[in-house]
mmCIF file of C-alpha atoms and ligand atoms in Angstrom:
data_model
loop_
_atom_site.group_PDB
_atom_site.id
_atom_site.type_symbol
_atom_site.label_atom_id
_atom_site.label_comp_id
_atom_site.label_asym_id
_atom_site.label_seq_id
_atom_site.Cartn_x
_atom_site.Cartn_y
_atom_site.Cartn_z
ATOM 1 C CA UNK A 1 -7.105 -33.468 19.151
ATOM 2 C CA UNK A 2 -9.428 -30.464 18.195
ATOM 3 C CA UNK A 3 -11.611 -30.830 20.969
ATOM 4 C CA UNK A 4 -8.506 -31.163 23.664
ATOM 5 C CA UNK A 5 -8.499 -27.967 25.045
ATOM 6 C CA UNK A 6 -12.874 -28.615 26.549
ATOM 7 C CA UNK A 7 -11.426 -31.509 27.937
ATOM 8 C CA UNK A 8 -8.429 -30.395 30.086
ATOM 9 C CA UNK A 9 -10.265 -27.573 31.012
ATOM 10 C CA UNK A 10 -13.287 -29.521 32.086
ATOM 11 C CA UNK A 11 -11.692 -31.861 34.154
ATOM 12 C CA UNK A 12 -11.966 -32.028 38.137
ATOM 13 C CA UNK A 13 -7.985 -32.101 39.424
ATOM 14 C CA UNK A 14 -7.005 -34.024 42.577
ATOM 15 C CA UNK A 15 -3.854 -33.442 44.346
ATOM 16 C CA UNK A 16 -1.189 -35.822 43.629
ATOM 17 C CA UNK A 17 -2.290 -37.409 40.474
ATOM 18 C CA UNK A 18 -0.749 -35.691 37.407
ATOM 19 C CA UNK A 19 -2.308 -35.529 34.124
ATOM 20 C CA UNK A 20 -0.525 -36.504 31.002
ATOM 21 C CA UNK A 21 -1.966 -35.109 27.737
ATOM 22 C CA UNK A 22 -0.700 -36.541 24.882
ATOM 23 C CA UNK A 23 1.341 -34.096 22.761
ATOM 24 C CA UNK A 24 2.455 -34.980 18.901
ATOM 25 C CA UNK A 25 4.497 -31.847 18.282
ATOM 26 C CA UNK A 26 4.833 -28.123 18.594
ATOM 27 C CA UNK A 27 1.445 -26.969 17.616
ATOM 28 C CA UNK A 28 0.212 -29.520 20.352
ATOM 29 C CA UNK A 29 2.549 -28.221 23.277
ATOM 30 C CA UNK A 30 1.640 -24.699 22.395
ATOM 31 C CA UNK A 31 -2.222 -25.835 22.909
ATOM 32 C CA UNK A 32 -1.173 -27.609 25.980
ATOM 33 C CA UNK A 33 0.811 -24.337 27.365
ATOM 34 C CA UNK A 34 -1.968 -22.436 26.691
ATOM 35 C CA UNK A 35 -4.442 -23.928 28.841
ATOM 36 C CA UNK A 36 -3.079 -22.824 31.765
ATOM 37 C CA UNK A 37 -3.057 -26.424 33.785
ATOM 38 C CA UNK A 38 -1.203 -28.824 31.804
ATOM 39 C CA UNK A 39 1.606 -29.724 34.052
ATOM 40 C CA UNK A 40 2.853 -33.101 32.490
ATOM 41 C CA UNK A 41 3.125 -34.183 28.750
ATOM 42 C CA UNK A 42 3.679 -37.290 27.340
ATOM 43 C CA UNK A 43 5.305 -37.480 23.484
ATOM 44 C CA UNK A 44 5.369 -40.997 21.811
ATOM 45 C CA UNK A 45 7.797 -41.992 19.139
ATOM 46 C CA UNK A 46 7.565 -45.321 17.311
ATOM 47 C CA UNK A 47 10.351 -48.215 16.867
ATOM 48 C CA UNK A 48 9.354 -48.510 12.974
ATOM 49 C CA UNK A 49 8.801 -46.360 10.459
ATOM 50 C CA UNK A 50 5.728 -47.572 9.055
ATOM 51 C CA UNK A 51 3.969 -47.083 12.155
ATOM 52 C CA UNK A 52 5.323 -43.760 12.809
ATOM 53 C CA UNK A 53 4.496 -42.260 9.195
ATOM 54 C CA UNK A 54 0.843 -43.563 9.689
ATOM 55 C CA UNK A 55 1.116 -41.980 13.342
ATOM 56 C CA UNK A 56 2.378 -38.669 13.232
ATOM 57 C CA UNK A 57 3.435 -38.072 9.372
ATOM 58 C CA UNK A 58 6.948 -38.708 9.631
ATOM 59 C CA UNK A 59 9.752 -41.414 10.194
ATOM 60 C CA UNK A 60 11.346 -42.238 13.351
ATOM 61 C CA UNK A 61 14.352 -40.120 12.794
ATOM 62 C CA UNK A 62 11.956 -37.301 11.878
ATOM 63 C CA UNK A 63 9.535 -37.192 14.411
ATOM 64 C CA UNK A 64 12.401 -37.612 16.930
ATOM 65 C CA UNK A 65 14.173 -34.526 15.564
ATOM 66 C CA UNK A 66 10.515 -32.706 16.407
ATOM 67 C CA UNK A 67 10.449 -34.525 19.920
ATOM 68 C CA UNK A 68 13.579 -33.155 21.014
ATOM 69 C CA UNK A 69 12.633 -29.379 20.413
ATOM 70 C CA UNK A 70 8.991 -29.764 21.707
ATOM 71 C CA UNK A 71 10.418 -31.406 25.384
ATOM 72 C CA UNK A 72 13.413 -28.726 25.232
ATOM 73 C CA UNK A 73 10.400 -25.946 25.332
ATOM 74 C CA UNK A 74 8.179 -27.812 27.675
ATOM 75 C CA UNK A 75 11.039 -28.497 30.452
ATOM 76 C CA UNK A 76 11.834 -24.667 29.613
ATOM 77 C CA UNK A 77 8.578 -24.126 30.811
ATOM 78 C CA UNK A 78 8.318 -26.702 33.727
ATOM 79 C CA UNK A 79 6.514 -28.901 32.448
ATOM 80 C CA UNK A 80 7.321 -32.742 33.179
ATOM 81 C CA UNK A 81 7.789 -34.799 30.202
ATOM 82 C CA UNK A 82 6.913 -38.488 29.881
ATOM 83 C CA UNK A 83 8.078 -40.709 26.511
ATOM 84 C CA UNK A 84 6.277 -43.739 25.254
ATOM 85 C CA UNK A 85 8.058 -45.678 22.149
ATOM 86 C CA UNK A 86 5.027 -47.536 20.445
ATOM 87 C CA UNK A 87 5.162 -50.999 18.755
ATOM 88 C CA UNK A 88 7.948 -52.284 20.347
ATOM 89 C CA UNK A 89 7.181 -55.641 20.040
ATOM 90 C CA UNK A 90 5.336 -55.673 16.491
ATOM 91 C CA UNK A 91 4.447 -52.921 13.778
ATOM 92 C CA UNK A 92 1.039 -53.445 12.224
ATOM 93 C CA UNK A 93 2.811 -52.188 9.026
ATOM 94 C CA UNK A 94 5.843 -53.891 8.669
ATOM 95 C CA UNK A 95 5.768 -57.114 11.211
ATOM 96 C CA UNK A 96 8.513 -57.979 13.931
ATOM 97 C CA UNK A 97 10.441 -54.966 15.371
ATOM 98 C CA UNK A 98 14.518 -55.221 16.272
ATOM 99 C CA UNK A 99 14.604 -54.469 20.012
ATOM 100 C CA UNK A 100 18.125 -52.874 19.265
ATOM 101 C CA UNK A 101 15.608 -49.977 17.382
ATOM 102 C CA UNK A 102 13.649 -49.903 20.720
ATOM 103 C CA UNK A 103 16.909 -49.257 22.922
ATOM 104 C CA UNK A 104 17.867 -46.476 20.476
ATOM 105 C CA UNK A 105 14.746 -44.795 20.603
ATOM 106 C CA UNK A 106 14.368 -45.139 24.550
ATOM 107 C CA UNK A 107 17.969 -43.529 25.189
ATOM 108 C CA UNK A 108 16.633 -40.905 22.875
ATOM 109 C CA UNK A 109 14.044 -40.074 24.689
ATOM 110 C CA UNK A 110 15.274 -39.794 27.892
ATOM 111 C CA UNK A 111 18.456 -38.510 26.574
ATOM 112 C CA UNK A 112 15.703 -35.424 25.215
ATOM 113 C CA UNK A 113 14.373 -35.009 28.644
ATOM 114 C CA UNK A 114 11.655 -36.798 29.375
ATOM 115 C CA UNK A 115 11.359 -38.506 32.726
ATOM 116 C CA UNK A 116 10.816 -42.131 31.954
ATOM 117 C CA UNK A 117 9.828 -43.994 28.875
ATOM 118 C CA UNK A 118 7.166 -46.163 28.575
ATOM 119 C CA UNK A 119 7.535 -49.205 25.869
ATOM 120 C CA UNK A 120 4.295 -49.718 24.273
ATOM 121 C CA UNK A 121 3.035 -53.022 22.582
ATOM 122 C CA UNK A 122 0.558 -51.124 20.710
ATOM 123 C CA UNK A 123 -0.898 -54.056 18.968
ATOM 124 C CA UNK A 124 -0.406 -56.470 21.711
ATOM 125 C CA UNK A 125 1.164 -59.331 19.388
ATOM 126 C CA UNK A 126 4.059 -59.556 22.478
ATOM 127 C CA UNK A 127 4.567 -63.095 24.295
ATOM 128 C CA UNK A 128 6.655 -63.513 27.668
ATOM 129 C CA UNK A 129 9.579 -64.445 25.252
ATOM 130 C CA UNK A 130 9.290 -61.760 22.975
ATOM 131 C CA UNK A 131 8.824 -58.967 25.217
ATOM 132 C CA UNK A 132 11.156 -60.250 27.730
ATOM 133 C CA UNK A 133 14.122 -60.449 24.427
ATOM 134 C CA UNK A 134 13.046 -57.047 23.956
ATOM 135 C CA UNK A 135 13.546 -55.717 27.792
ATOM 136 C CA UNK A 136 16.727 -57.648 28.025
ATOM 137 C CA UNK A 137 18.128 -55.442 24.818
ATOM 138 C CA UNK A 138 16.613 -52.428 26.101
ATOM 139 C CA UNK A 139 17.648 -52.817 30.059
ATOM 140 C CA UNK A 140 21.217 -53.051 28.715
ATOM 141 C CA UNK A 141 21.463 -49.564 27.766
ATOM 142 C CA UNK A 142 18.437 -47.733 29.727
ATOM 143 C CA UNK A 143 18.134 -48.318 33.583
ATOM 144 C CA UNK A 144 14.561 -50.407 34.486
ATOM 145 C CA UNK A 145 13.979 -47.349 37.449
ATOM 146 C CA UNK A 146 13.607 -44.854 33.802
ATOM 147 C CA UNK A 147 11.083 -47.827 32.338
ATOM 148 C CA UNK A 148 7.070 -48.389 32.299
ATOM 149 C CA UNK A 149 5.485 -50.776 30.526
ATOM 150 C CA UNK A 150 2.286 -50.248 28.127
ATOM 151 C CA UNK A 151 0.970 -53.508 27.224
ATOM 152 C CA UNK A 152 -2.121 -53.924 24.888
ATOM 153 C CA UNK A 153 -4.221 -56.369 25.576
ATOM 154 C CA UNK A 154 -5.499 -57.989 21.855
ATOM 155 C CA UNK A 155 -4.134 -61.646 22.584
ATOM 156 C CA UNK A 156 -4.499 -62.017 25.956
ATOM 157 C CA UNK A 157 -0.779 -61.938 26.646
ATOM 158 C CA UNK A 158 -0.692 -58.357 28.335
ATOM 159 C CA UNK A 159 -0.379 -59.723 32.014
ATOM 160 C CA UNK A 160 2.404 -62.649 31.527
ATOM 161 C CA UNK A 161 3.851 -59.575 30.251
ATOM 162 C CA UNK A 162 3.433 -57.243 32.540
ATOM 163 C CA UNK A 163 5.293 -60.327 35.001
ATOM 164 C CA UNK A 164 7.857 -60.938 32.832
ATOM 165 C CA UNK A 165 8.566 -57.111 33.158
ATOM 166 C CA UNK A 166 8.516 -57.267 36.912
ATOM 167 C CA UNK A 167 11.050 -59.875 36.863
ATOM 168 C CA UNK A 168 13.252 -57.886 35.085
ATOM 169 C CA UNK A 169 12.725 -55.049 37.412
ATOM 170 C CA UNK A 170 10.630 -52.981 36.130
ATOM 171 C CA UNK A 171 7.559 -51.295 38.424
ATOM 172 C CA UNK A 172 5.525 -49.151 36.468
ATOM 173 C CA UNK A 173 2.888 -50.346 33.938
ATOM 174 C CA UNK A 174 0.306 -48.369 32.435
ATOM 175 C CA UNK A 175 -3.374 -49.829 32.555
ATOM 176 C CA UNK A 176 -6.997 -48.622 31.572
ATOM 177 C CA UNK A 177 -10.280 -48.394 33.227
ATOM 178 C CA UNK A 178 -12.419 -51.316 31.897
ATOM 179 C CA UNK A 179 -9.401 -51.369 29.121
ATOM 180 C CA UNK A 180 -10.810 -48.884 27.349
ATOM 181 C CA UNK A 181 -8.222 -47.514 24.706
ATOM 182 C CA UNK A 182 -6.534 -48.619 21.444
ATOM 183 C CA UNK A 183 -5.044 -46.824 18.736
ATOM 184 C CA UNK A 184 -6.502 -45.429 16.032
ATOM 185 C CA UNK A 185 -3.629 -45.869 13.701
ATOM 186 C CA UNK A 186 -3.197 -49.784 14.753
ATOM 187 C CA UNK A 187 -6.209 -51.700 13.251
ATOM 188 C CA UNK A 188 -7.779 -53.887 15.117
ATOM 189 C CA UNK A 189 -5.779 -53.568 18.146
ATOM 190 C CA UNK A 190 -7.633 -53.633 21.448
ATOM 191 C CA UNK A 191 -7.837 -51.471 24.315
ATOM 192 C CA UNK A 192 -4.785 -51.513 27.012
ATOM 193 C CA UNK A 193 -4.730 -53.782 29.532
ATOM 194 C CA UNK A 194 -7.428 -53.227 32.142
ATOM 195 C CA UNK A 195 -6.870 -51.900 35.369
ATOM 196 C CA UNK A 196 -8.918 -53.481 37.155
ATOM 197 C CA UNK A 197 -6.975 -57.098 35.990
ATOM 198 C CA UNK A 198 -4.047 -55.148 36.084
ATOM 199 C CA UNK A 199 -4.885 -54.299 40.039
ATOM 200 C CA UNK A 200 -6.107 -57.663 41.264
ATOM 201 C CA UNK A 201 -3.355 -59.652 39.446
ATOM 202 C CA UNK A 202 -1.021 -57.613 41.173
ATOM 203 C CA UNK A 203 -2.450 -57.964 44.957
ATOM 204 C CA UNK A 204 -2.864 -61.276 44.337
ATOM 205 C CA UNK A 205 0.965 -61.647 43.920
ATOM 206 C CA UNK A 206 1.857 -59.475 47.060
ATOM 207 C CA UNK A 207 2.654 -56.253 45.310
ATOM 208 C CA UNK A 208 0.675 -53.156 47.107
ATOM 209 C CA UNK A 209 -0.449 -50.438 44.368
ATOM 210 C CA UNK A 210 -2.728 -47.996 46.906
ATOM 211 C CA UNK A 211 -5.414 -48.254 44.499
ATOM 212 C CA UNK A 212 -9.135 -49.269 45.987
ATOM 213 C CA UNK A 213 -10.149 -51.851 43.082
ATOM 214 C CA UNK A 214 -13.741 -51.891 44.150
ATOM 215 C CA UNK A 215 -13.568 -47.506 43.638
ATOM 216 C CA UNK A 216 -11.918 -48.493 40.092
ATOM 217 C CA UNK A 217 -14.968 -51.327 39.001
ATOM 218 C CA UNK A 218 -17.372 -48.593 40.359
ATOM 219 C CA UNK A 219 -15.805 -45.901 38.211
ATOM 220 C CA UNK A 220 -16.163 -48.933 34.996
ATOM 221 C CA UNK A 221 -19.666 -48.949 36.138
ATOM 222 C CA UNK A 222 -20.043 -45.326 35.986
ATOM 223 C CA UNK A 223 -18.526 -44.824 32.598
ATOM 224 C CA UNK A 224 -19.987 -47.387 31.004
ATOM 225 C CA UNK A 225 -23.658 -45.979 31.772
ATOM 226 C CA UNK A 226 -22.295 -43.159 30.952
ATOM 227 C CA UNK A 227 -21.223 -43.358 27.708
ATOM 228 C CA UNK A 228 -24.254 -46.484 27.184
ATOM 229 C CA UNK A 229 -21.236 -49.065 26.489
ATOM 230 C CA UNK A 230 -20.995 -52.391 27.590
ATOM 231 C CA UNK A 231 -17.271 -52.659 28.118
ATOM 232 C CA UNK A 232 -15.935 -54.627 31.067
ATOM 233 C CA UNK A 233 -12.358 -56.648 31.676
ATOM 234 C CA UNK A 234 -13.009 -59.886 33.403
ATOM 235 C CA UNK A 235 -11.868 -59.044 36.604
ATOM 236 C CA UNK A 236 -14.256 -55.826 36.673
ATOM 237 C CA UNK A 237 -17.363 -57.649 35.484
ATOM 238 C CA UNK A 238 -16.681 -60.482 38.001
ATOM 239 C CA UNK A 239 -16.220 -58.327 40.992
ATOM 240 C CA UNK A 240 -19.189 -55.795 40.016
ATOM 241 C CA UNK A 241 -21.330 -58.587 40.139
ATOM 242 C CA UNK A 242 -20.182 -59.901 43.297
ATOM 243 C CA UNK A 243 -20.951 -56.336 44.258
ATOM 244 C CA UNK A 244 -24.697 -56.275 43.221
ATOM 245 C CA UNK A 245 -24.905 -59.146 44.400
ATOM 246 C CA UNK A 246 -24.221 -58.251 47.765
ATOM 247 C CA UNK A 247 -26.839 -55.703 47.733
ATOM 248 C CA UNK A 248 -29.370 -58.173 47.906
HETATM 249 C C1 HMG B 301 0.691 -35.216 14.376
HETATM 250 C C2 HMG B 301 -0.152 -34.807 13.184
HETATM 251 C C3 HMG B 301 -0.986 -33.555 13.488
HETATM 252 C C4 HMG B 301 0.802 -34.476 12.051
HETATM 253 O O1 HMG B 301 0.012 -34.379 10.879
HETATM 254 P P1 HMG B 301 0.487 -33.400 9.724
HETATM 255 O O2 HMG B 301 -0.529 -33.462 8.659
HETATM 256 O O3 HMG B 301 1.908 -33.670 9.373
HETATM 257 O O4 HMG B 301 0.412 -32.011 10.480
HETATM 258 P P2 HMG B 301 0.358 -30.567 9.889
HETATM 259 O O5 HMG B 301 1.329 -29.797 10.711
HETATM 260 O O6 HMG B 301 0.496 -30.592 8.386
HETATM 261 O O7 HMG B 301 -1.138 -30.083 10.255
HETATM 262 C C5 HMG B 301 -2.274 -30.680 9.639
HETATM 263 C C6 HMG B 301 -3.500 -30.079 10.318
HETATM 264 O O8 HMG B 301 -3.581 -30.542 11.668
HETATM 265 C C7 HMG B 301 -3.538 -29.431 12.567
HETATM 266 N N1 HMG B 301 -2.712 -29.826 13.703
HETATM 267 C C8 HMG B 301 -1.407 -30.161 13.644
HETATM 268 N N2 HMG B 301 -0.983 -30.515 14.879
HETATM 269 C C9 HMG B 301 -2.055 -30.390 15.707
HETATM 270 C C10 HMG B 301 -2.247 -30.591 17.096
HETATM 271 N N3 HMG B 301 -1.257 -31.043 17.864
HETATM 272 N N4 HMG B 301 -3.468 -30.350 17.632
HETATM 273 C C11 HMG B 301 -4.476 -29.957 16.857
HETATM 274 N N5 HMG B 301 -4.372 -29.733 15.526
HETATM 275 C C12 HMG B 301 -3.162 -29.960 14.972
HETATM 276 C C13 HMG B 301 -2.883 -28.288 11.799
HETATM 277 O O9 HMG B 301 -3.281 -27.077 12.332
HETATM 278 C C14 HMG B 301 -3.418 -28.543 10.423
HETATM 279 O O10 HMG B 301 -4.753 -28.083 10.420
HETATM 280 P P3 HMG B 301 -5.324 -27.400 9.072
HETATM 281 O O11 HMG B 301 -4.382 -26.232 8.783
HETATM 282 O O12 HMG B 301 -5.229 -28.469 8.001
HETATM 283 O O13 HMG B 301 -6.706 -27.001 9.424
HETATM 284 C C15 HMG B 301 -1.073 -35.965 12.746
HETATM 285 O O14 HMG B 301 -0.256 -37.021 12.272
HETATM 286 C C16 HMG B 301 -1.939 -36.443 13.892
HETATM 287 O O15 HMG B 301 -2.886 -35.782 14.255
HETATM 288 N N6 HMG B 301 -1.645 -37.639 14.435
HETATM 289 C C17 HMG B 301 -2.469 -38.190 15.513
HETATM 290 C C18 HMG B 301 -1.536 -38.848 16.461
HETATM 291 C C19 HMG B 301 -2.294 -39.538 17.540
HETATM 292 O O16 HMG B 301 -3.053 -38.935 18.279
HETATM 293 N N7 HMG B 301 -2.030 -40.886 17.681
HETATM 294 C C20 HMG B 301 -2.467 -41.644 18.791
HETATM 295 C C21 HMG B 301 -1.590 -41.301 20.013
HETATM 296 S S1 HMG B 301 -1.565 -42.601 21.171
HETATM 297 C C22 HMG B 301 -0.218 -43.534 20.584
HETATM 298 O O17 HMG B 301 0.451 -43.172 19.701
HETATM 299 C C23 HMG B 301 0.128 -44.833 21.241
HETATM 300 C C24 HMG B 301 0.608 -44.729 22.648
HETATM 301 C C25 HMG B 301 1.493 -43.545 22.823
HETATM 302 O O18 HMG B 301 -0.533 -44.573 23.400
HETATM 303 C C26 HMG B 301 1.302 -45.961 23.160
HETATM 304 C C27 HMG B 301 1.092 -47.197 22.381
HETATM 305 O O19 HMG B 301 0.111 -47.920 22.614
HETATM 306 O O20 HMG B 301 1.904 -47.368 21.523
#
């Protein structure tokens, strides 16, 4: 997080698109306030404590307490406030996760302000059956329209998932270019789902997102010469080379 403030500064800013920067506490929103052009946040708490001590350096209780005074200051200050709750499905740490601990910490959240929670699978262990246990716990309390979904994608699971969450009525889902991602305190977990899967999976099944997949496999492209990786999902290598491919 040292090098935040180059970045946000840095960055060209359409109109319309908002730009969440991830915020772990006081010391974070005060960075964030101080650049001038943060106009969205996004604070994550955990469903176990394991994760959340490794995360941020305190339990769940703890680092909720901090939560509630850091969104207090940023609504004070207009800024729009987006949760995430991380490892709802399985902690790295300490194994399966009690959806009834996700609910809590969801209500929480929005109860604190923010604008809609998004309910990470950090380490992408969640099946349709697990995930959709945990939505049916969490939807009883917490209204689908205040729910995203943030589905890793280490097991290949993070689509059936991301269905399984439609059915239930939810219609935002967080993705990555070329699923790039992954956090640094879950070992071994992959990036998010890709976008570009993400975008063609959902077309395919008549849902409209306003997103221009071949833009989003050129922008994969881009970064991966970029930053000289090598990092494609399936659905951006396949239509990148159907791209070059019409070229010749
Ligand atoms: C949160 C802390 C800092 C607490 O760590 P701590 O050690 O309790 O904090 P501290 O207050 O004692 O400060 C330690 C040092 O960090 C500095 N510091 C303190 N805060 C900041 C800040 N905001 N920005 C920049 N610097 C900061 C502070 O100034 C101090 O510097 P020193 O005096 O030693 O030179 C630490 O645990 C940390 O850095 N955690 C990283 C959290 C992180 O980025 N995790 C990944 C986020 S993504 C995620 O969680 C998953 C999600 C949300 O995407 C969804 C999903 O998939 O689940």
């Amino acid at each position: 997080m040292a090098d935040h403030n180059e970045i946000v500064k840095k960055h060209k800013r359409f109109n319309g698109v908002s730009y969440p920067v991830l915020v772990p506490n006081a010391a974070g929103l005060k960075n964030a306030l101080a650049t001038g052009v943060v106009d969205e946040i996004a604070v994550f708490g955990a469903a176990s404590d394991a994760f959340s001590l490794k995360n941020v350096n305190s339990n769940v209780e703890d680092s909720l307490k901090k939560l509630l005074e850091v969104t207090k200051i940023a609504l004070e200050n207009k800024i729009r406030v987006r949760g995430y709750v991380s490892v709802v499905v399985g902690c790295p740490y300490s194994g399966d996760v009690k959806p009834e601990v996700v609910a809590r910490v969801a209500e929480t959240l929005l109860e604190t302000g923010c604008y809609e929670v998004s309910l990470g699978d950090t380490i992408g262990v969640g099946t349709v059956k697990s995930v959709g246990k945990m939505l049916d716990t969490v939807l009883k309390s917490v209204p689908a329209n205040k729910l995203a979904v943030h589905f890793h994608d280490t097991y290949g699971q993070a689509l059936a998932n991301v269905l399984v969450s439609i059915e239930k009525g939810i219609r935002t889902a967080d993705s990555s270019i070329a699923g790039l991602g992954g956090c640094p305190y879950a070992k071994g977990a992959t990036g998010n789902l890709a976008t570009e899967d993400l975008l063609y999976f959902l077309k395919g099944n008549g849902f409209e997102t306003g997103v221009d997949l071949e833009k989003v496999v050129e922008t994969a492209k881009w970064f991966n010469s970029a930053a000289g990786y090598d990092k494609w999902s399936r659905v951006g290598r396949a239509i990148s080379n159907k791209m070059e491919a019409a070229k010749c």
